[in-house]
Short mmCIF file of C-alpha atoms in Angstrom, two decimals:
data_model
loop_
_atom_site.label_atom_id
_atom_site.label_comp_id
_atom_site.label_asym_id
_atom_site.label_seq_id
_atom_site.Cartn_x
_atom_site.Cartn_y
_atom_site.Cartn_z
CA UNK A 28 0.00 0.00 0.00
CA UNK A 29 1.39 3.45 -0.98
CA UNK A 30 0.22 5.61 1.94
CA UNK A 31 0.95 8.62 0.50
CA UNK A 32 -1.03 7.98 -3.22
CA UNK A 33 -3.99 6.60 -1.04
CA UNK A 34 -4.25 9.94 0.76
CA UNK A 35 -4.03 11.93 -2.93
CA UNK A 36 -6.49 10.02 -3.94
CA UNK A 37 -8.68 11.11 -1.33
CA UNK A 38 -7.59 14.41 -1.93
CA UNK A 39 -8.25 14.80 -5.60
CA UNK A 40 -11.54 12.93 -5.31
CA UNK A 41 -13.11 15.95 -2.63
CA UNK A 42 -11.15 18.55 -5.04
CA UNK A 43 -13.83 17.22 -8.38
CA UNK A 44 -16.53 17.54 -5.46
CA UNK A 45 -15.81 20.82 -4.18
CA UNK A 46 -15.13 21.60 -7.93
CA UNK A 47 -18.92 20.92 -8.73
CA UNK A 48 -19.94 22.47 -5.50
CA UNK A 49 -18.23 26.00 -6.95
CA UNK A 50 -22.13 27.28 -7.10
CA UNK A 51 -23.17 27.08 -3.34
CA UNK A 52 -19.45 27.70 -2.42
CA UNK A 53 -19.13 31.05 -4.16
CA UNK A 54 -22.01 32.04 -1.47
CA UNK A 55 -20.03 31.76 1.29
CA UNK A 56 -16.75 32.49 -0.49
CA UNK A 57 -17.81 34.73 -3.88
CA UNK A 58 -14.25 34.40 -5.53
CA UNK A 59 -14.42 30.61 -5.51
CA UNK A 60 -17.17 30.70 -8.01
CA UNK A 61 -14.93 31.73 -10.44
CA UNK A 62 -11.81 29.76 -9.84
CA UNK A 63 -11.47 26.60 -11.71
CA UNK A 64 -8.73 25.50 -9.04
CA UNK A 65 -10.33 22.38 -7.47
CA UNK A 66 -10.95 21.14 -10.98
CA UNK A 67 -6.73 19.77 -10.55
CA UNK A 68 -8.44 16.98 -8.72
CA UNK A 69 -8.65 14.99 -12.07
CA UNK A 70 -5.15 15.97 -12.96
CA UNK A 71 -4.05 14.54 -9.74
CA UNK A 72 -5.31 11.47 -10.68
CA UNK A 73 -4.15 11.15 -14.04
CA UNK A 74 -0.59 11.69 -12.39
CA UNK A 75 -1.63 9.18 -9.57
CA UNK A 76 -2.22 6.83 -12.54
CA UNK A 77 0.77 6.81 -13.99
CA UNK A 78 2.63 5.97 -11.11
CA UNK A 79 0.32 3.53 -9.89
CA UNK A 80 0.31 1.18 -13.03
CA UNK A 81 4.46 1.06 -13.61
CA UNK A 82 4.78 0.04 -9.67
CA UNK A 83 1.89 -2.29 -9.46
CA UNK A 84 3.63 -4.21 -12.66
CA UNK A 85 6.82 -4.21 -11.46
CA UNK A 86 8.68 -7.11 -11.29
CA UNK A 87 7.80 -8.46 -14.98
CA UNK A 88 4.70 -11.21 -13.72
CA UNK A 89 2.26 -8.85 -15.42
CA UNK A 90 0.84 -9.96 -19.14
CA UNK A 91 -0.80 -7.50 -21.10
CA UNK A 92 -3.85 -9.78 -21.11
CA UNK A 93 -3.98 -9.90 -17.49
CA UNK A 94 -3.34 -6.07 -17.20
CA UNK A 95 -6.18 -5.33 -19.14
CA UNK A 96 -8.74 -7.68 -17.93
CA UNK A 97 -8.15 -6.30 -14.18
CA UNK A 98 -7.96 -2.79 -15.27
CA UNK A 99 -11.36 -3.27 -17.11
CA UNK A 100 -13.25 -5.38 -13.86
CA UNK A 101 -11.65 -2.13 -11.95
CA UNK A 102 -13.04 0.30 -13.67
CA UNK A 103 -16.36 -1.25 -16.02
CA UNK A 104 -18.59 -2.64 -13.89
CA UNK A 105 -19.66 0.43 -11.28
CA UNK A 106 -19.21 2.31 -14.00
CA UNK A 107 -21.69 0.64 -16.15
CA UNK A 108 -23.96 0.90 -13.26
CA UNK A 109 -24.30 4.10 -13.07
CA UNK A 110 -24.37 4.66 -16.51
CA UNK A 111 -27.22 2.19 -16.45
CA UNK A 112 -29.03 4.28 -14.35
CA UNK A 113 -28.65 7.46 -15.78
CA UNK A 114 -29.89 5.85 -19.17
CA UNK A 115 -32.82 4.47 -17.63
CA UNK A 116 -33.56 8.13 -16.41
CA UNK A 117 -33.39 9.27 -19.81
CA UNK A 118 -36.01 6.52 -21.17
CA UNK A 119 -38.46 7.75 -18.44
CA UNK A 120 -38.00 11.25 -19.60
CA UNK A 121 -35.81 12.49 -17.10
CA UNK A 122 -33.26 14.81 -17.94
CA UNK A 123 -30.30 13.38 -15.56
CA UNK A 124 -27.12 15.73 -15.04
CA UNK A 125 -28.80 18.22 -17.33
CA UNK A 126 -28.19 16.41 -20.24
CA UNK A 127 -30.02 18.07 -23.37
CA UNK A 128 -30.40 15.15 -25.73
CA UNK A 129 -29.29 11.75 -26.55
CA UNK A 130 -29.58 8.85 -28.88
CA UNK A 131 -28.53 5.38 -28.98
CA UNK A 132 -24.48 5.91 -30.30
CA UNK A 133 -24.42 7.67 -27.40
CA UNK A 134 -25.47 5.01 -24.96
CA UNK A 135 -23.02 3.12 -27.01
CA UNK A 136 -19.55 5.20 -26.92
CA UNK A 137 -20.38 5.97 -23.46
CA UNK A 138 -20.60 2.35 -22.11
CA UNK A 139 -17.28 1.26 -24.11
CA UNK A 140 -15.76 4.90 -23.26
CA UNK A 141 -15.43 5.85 -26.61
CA UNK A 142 -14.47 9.41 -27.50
CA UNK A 143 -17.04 10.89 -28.79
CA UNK A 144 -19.19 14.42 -28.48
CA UNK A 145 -22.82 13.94 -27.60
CA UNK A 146 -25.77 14.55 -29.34
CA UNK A 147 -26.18 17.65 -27.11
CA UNK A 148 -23.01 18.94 -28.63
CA UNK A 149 -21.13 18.23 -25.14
CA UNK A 150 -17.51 16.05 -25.44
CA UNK A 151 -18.51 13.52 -22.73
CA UNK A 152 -20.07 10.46 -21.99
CA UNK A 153 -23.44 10.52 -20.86
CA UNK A 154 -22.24 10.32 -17.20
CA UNK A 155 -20.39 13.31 -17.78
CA UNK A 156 -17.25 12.27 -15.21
CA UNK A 157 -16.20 9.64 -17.42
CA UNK A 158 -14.62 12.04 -19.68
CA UNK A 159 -11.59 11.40 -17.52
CA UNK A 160 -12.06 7.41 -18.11
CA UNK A 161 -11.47 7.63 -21.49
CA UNK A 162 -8.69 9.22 -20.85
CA UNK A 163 -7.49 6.65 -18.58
CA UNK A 164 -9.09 3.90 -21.07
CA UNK A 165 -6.77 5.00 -23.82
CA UNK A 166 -3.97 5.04 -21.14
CA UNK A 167 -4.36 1.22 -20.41
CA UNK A 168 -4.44 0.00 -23.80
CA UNK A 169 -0.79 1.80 -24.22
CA UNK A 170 0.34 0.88 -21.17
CA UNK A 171 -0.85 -2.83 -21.80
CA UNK A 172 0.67 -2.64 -25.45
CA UNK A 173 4.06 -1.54 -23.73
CA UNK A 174 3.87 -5.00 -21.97
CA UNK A 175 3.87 -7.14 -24.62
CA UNK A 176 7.21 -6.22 -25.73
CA UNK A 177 8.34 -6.18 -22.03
CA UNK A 178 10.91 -9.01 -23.09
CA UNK A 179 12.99 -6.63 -25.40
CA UNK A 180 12.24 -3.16 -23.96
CA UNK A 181 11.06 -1.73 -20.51
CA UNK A 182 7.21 -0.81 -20.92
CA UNK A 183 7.56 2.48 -18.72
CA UNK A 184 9.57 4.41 -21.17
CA UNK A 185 8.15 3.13 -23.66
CA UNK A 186 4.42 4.44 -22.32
CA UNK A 187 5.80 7.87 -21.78
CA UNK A 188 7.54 7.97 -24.83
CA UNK A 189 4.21 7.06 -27.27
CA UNK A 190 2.69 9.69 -24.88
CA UNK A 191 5.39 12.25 -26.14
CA UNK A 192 5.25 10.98 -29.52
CA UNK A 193 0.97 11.23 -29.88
CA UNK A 194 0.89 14.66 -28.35
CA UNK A 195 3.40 15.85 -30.66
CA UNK A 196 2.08 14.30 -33.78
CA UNK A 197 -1.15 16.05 -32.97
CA UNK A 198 0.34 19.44 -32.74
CA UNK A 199 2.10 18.84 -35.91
CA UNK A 200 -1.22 17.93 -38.05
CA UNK A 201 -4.41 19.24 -35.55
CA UNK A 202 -6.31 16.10 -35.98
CA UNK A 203 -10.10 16.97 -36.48
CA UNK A 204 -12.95 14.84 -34.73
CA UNK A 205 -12.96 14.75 -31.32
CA UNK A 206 -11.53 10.91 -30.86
CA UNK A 207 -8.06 12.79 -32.59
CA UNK A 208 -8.07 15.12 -30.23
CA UNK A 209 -8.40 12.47 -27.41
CA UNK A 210 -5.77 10.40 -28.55
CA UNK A 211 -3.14 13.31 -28.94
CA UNK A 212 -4.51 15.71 -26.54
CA UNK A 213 -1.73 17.50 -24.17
CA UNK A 214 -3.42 15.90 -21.14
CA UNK A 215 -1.26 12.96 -21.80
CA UNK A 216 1.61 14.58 -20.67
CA UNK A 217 0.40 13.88 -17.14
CA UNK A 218 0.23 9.74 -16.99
CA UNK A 219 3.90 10.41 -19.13
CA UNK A 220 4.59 12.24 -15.62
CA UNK A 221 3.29 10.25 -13.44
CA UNK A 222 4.68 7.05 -15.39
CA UNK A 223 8.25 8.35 -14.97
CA UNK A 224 7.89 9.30 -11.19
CA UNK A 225 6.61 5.48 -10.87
CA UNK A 226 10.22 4.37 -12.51
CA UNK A 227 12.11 6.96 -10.02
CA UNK A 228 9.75 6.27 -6.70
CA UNK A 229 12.83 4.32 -5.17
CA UNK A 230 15.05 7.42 -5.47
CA UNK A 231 12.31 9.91 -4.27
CA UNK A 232 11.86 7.60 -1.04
CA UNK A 233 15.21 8.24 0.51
CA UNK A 234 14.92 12.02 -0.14
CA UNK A 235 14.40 14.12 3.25
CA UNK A 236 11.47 15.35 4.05
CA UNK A 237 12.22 19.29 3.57
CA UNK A 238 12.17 18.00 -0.05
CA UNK A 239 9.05 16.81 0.25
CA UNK A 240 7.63 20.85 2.06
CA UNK A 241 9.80 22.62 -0.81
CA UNK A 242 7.41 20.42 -3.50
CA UNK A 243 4.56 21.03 -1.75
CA UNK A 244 5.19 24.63 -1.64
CA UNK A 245 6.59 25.37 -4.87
CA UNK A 246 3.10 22.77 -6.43
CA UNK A 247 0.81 25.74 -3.94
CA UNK A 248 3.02 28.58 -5.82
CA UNK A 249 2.45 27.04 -9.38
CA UNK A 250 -1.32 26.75 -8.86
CA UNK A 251 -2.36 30.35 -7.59
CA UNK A 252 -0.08 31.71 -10.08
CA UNK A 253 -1.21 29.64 -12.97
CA UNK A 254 -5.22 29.62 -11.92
CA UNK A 255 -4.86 33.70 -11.86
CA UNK A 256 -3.20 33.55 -15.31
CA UNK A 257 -5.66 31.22 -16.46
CA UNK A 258 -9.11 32.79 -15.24
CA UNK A 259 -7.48 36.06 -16.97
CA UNK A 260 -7.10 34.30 -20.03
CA UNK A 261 -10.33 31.99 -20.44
CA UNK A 262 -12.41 33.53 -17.50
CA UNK A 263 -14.71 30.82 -15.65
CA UNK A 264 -15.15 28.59 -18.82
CA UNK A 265 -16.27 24.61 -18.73
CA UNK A 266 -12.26 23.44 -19.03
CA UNK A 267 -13.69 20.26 -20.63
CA UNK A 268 -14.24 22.46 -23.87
CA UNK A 269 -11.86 24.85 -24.23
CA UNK A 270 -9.58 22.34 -26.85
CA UNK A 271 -5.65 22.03 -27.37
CA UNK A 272 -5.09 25.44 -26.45
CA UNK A 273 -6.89 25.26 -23.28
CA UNK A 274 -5.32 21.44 -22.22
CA UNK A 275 -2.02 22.75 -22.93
CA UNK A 276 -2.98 25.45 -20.24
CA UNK A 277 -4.52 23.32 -18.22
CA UNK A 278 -0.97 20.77 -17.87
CA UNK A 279 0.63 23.97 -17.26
CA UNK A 280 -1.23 25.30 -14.79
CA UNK A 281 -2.77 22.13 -12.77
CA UNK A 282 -0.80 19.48 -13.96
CA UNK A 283 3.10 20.36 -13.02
CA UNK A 284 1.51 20.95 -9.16
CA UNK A 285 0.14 17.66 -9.53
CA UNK A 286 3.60 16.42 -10.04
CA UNK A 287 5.08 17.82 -7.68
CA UNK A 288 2.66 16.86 -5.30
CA UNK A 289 2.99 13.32 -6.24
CA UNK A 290 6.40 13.55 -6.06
CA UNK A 291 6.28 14.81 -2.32
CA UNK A 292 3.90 12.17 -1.25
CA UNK A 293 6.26 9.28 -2.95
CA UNK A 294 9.52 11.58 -0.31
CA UNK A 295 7.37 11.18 2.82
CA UNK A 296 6.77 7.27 1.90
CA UNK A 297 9.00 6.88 3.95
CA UNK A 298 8.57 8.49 6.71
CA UNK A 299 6.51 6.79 9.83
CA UNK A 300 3.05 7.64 9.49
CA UNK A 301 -0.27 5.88 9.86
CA UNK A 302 -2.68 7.19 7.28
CA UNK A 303 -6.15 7.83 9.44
CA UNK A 304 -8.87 5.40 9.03
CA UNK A 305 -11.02 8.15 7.43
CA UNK A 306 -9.20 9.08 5.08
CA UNK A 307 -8.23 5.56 4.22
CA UNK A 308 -12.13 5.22 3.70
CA UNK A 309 -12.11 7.97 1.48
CA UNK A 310 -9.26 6.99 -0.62
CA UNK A 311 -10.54 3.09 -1.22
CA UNK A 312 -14.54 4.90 -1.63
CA UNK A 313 -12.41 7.36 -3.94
CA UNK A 314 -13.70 5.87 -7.46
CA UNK A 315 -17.62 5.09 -5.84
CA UNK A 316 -17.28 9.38 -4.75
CA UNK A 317 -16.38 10.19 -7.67
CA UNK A 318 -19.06 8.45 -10.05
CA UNK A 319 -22.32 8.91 -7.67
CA UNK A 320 -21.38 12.76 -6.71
CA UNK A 321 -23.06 14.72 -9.65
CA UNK A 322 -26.17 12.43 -9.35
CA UNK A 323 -26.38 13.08 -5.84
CA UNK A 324 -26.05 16.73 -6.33
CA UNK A 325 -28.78 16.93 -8.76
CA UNK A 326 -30.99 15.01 -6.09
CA UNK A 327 -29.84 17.42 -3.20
CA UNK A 328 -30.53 20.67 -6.04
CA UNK A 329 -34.19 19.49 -5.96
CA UNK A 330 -34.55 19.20 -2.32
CA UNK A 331 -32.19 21.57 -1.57
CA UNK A 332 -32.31 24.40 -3.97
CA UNK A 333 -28.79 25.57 -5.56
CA UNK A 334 -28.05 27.88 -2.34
CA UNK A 335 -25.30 27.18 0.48
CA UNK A 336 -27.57 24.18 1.76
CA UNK A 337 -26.68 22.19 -1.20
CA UNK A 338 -23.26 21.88 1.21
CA UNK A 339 -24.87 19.08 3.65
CA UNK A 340 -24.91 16.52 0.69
CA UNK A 341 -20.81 16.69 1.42
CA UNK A 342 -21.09 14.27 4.02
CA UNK A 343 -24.15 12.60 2.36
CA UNK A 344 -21.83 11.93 -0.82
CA UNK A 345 -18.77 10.57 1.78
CA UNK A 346 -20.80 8.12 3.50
CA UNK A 347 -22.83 6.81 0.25
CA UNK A 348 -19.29 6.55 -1.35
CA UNK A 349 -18.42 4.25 1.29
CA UNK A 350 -21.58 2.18 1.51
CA UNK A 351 -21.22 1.89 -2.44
CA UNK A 352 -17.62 0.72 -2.36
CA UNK A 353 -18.12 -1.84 0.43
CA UNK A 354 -21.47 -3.13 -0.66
CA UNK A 355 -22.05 -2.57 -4.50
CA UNK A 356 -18.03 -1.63 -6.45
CA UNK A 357 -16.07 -4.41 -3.78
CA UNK A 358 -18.65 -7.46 -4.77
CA UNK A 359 -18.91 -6.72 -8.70
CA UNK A 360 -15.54 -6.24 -8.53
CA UNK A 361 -14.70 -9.86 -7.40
CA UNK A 362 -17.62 -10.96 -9.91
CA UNK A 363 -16.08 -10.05 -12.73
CA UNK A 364 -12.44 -10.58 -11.73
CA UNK A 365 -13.98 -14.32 -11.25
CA UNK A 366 -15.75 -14.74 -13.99
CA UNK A 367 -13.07 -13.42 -16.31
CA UNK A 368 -10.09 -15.49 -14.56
CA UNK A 369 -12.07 -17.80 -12.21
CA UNK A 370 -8.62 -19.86 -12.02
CA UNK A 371 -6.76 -16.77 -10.43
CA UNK A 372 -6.20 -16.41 -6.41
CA UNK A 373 -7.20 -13.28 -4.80
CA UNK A 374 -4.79 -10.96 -4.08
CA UNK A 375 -3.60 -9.85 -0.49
CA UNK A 376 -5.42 -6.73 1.05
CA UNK A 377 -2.38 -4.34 0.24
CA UNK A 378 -1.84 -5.75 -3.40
CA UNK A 379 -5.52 -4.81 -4.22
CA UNK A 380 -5.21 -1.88 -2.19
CA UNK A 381 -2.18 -0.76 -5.15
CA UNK A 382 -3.19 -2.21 -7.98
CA UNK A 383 -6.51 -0.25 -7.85
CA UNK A 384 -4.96 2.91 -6.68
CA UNK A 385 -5.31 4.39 -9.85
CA UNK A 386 -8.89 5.72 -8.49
#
C-alpha cells in the first residue's frame, strides 16, 4: 500500500466535489465561483495513474492480457452501473445531469468509453465524469501494449515515450474529430509524468522530508499563479471544452503541481506515518465518490435548492461513497475478476489496495 497515493487520492476525489460544489461555495466564499482550481483533482489522478500502473507491474509477472482484464473489472462494472441508471432516467424522460439530448451511439460510446461528443453537442459520456475514463481507457491500452514487448524493452519508457510521440504528432497535423483530439490531446503529458515518477519512486523515497515541504510549496506557488493567469485568459469557462489550447494550459497550470505533489507524497513514503482510518475510507470509496457525486447533487438541487444548503450533501456523498464501495463496487468487482479469470487467487489486502490505486 502506498500511503501517500492513497491519501491523494482522497484528496483529488473531494477537489472534483468541491469543484462541482463551486455554485453554493461562491455564497459563502464569492471568488471561488470563479476559480477553476479544485478542478486539478482529475489531474491529480491522471498523475496518480501513472505511477500507480508502472509500480503495481513491477517485477515483470504482469501480461498484457492480465493487465487489461483487471484494469477493465476495476473500472467497467460500477461504471456501467451508473451509466445504467442514468440511461434508464433518460427513457423515463428524465433529464439526468442536465443532459439536453441523446440517442442510442451515445449510450453506445459511453458504455465502451469511446471518445465521442454527444448529441447535445457536449464532449462527454453521458455520465459526464467519465470524460476522464477515457482518458485513462486509452492510457491502459498503451500501457498494456508496452507490456507485450516487455521481453525486449522496458514498458515504462516506452508508455511515456508514445505519450510524447501522440501529443506531438497532434500538434504537428491538428487532428479533427474529437476521438483525434483524445488520442493526442496534451493531457497525456500527465500519466507520461506520473509514469516516470513510478520508474524513479525508489530514489524519491530516501529524499528528506524538507524535499518533500519545498514540492509542496513550490506545487501551492504554481497553482495560484497559474489559476490567476488562467481565469485572466479563459475567465470561468467549462475546461472540458476549451480544446488544445486550453489542455495545454490546463498541464501547465494544474498538472506540473500535480507532479510535484505526487512527487512529495512518494519523499514522505517513507517516513513513519499511519494514514487515518477516514481518510483511508475515502481513498478506497475514492472511485464510488467520484461516479455517484453529480447524481447526488442533482438530487440534493431538488430538495435543496442551488443555495449554500446544497453543502450538507458533502457528508451525504462521503458516507454513500463508502456504503457503495463496500457493498455494490467491492462485490462486482470480485464478480467479474472471477468470472473473467475464475482460475486466479485473490490478491492480499495491500496488493488490491495498489493495484486499484489508480482511483
Amino acid at each position: 500500500m502506498i500511503r501517500g497515493i492513497a491519501a491523494l487520492r482522497a484528496l483529488a476525489v473531494w477537489m472534483v466535489v468541491i469543484h462541482h460544489l463551486r455554485t453554493p461555495l461562491g455564497t459563502i466564499w464569492p471568488p471561488l465561483a470563479e476559480t477553476p482550481v479544485f478542478a486539478a483533482g482529475v489531474d491529480l489522478f491522471f498523475v496518480i495513474s501513472g505511477v500507480v500502473m508502472v509500480v503495481s507491474t513491477a517485477g515483470g509477472h504482469t501480461g498484457a492480457g492480465q493487465f487489461w482484464a483487471r484494469r477493465a473489472t476495476r473500472i467497467m462494472p460500477l461504471y456501467w452501473l451508473v451509466t445504467g441508471a442514468v440511461i434508464a432516467a433518460l427513457v423515463m424522460g428524465l433529464r439526468p445531469l442536465g443532459i439536453a439530448g441523446w440517442s442510442g451511439q451515445d449510450a453506445l460510446t459511453s458504455f465502451f468509453l469511446l471518445p465521442d461528443i454527444r448529441s447535445d453537442g457536449y464532449p462527454a459520456p453521458l455520465l459526464a465524469v467519465g470524460w476522464t475514463l477515457v482518458f485513462e481507457a486509452f492510457f491502459y491500452l498503451i500501457f498494456g501494449l508496452a507490456l507485450i514487448a516487455r521481453a525486449w524493452v522496458e514498458p515504462g519508457p516506452v508508455v511515456a515515450l508514445s505519450m510524447l510521440m501522440l501529443i506531438s504528432l497532434g500538434a504537428l497535423i491538428l487532428p479533427e474529430g474529437h476521438a483525434g483530439e483524445v488520442v493526442t490531446s496534451p493531457l497525456l503529458l500527465e500519466f507520461a509524468a506520473g509514469v516516470c515518477l513510478g520508474l524513479f519512486a525508489r530514489n524519491l523515497k530516501g529524499m528528506s522530508p524538507l524535499t518533500a515541504l519545498v514540492l509542496v510549496l513550490s506545487a501551492l506557488a504554481v497553482l495560484v499563479v497559474g489559476t490567476a493567469d488562467m481565469i485572466a485568459r479563459l475567465g470561468p469557462v467549462d475546461l472540458i471544452t476549451t480544446g488544445r489550447d486550453g489542455a495545454f494550459l490546463r498541464v501547465g497550470t494544474f498538472g506540473i503541481p500535480a507532479c510535484l505533489i505526487v512527487a512529495a507524497a512518494l519523499v514522505m513514503e517513507g517516513a513513519c506515518w499511519r494514514l487515518p482510518p477516514t481518510v483511508a475510507g475515502q481513498a478506497a470509496a475514492s472511485y464510488a465518490i467520484y461516479l455517484i457525486h453529480m447524481p447526488l447533487l442533482q438530487v440534493g438541487e431538488k430538495l435543496l435548492g442551488h443555495g449554500p444548503l446544497l453543502i450538507l450533501m458533502m457528508p451525504v456523498i462521503a458516507i454513500a461513497g463508502v456504503i457503495v464501495h463496500r457493498w455494490l463496487e467491492r462485490p462486482l468487482t470480485h464478480a467479474a475478476r472471477a468470472l473473467v479469470s475464475p482460475q486466479q487467487r485473490p490478491k492480499s489486502s495491500s496488493s488490491r489496495m495498489i493495484s486499484s490505486s489508480s482511483r
